[in-house]
PDB file of C-alpha atoms in Angstrom:
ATOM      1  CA  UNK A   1       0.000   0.000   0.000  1.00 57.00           C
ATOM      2  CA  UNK A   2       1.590   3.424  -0.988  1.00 76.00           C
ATOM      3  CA  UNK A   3      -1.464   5.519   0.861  1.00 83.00           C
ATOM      4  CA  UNK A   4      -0.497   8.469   2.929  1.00 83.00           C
ATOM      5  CA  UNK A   5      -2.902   8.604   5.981  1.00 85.00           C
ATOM      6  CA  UNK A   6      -3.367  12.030   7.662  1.00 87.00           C
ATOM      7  CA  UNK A   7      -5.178  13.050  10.861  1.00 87.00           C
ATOM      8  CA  UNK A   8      -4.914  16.629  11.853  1.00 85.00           C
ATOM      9  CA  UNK A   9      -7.704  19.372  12.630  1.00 79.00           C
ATOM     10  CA  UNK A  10      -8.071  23.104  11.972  1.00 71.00           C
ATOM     11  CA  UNK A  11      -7.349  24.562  15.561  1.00 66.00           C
ATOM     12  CA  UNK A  12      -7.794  23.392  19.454  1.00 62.00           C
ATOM     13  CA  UNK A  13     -10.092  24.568  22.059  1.00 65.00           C
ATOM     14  CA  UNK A  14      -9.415  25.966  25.359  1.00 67.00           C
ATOM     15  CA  UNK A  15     -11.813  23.964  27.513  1.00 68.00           C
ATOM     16  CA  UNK A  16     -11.623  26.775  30.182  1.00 69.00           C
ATOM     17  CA  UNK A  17      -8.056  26.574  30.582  1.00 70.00           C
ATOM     18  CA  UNK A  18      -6.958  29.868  31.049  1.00 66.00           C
ATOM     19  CA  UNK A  19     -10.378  30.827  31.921  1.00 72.00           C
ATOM     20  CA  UNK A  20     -11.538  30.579  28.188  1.00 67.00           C
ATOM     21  CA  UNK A  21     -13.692  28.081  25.883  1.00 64.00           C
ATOM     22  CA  UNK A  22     -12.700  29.344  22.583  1.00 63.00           C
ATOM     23  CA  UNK A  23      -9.666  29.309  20.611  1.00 65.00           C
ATOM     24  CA  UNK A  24      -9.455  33.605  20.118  1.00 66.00           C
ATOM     25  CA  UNK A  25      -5.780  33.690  21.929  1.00 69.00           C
ATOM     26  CA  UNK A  26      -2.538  32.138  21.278  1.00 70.00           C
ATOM     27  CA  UNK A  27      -2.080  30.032  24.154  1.00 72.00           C
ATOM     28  CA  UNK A  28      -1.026  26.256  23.109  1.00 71.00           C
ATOM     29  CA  UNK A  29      -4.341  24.938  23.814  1.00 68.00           C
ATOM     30  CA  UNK A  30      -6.068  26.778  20.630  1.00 70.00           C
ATOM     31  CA  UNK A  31      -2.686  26.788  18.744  1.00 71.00           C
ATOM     32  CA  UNK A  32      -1.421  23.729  18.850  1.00 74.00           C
ATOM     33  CA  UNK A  33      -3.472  20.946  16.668  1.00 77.00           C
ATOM     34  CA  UNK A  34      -2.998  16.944  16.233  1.00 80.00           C
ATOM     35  CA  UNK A  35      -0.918  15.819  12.992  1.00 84.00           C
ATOM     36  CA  UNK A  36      -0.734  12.234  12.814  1.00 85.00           C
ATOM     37  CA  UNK A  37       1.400  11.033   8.915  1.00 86.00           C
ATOM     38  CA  UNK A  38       1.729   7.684   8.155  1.00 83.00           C
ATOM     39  CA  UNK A  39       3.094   6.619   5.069  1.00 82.00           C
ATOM     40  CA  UNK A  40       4.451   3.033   3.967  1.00 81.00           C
ATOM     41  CA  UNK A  41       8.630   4.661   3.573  1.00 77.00           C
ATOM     42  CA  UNK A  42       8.072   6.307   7.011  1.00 77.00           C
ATOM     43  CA  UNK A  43       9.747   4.573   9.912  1.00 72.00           C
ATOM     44  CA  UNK A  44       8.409   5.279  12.897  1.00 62.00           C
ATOM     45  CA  UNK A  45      11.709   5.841  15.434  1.00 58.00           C
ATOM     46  CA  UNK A  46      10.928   8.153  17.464  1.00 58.00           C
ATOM     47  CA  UNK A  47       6.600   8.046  17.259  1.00 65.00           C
ATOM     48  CA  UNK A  48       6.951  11.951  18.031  1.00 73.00           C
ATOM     49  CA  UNK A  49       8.375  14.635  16.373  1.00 75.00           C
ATOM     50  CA  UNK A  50       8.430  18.066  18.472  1.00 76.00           C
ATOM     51  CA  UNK A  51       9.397  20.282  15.230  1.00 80.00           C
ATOM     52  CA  UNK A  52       7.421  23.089  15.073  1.00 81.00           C
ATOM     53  CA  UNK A  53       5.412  21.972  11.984  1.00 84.00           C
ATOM     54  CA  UNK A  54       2.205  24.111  10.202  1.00 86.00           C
ATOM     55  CA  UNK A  55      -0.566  23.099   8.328  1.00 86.00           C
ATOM     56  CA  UNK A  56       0.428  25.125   5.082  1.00 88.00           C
ATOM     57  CA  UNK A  57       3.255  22.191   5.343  1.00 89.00           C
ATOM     58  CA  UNK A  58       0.868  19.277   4.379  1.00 90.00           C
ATOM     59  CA  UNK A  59       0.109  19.901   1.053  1.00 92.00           C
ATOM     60  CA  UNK A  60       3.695  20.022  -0.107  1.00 92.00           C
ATOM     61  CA  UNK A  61       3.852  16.872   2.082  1.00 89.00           C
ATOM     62  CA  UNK A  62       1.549  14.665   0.000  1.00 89.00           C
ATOM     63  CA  UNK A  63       2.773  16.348  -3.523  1.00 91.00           C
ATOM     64  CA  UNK A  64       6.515  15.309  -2.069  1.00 89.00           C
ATOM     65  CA  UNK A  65       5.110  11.451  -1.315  1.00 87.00           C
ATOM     66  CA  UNK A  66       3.050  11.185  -4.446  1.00 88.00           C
ATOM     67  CA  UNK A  67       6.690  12.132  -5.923  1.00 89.00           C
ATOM     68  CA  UNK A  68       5.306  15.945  -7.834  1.00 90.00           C
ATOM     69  CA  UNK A  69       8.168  18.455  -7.384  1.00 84.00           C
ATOM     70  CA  UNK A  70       6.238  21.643  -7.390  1.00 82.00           C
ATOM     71  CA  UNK A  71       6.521  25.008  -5.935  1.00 77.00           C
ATOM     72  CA  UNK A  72       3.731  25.941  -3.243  1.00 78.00           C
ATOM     73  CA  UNK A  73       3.566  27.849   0.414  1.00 87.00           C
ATOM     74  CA  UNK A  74       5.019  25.398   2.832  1.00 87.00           C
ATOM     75  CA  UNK A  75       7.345  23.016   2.983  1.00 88.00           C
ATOM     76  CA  UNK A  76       7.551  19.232   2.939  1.00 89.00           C
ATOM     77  CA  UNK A  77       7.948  17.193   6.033  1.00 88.00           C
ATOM     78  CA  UNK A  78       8.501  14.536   4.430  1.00 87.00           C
ATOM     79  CA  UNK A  79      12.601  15.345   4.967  1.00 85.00           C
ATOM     80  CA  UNK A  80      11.771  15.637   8.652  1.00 83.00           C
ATOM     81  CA  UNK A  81       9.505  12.270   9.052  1.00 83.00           C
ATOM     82  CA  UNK A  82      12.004  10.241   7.256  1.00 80.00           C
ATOM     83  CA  UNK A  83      15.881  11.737   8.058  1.00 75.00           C
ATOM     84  CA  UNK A  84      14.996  14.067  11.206  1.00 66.00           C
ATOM     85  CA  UNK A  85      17.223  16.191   9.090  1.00 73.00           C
ATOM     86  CA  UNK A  86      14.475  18.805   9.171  1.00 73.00           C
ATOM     87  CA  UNK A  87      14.462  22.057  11.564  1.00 75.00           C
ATOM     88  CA  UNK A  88      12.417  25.045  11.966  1.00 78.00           C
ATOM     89  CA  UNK A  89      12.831  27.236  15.011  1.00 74.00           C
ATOM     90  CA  UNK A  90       9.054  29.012  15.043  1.00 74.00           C
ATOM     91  CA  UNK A  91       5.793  29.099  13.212  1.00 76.00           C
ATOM     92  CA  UNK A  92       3.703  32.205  12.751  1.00 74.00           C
ATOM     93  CA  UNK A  93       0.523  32.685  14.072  1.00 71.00           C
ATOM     94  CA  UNK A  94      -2.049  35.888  14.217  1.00 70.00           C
ATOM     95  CA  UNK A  95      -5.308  37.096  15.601  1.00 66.00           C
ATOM     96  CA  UNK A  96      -8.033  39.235  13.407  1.00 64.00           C
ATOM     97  CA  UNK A  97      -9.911  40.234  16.327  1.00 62.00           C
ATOM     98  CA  UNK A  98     -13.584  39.598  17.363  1.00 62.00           C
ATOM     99  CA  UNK A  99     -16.223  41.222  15.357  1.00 60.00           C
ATOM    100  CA  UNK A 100     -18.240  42.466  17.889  1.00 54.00           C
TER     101      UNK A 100
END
């Protein structure tokens, strides 16, 4: 099987930590999501990878596993799921406000 299996979601929640239920503040409860990539080449040594990783990463991710060298926002994990010779020091992050 050459399938690449994803799990990941769009943000967290803060399930009153912090006093809040929402995910309108950049604390690591509503920052921080799941990412879960398995693919068939991927060895899994360690499980967890604590790389600061975004989603604007994934879909050069699957174009680099279905083998498509293209140019698009992001960048591949697939050098840091199968080497660990991958680093990024920070990922960006910003707040438009509530509408009210």
């Amino acid at each position: 099987c050459k399938a690449v299996f994803v799990v990941t979601s769009d943000h967290g929640d803060q399930q009153m930590e912090h006093q809040q239920f929402y995910k309108m503040s950049p604390y690591d409860a509503s920052a921080r999501v799941p990412m879960i990539i398995h693919h068939p080449s991927i060895e899994a040594q360690p499980p967890f990878v604590a790389t600061p990783t975004q989603l604007i990463d994934l879909f050069p991710t699957i174009l680099d596993f279905a083998g498509i060298n293209e140019s698009r926002d992001g960048d591949s994990l697939v050098p840091l799921l199968t080497s660990r010779a991958w680093t990024r020091d920070a990922v960006a992050t910003q707040f438009h406000g509530d509408d009210n």
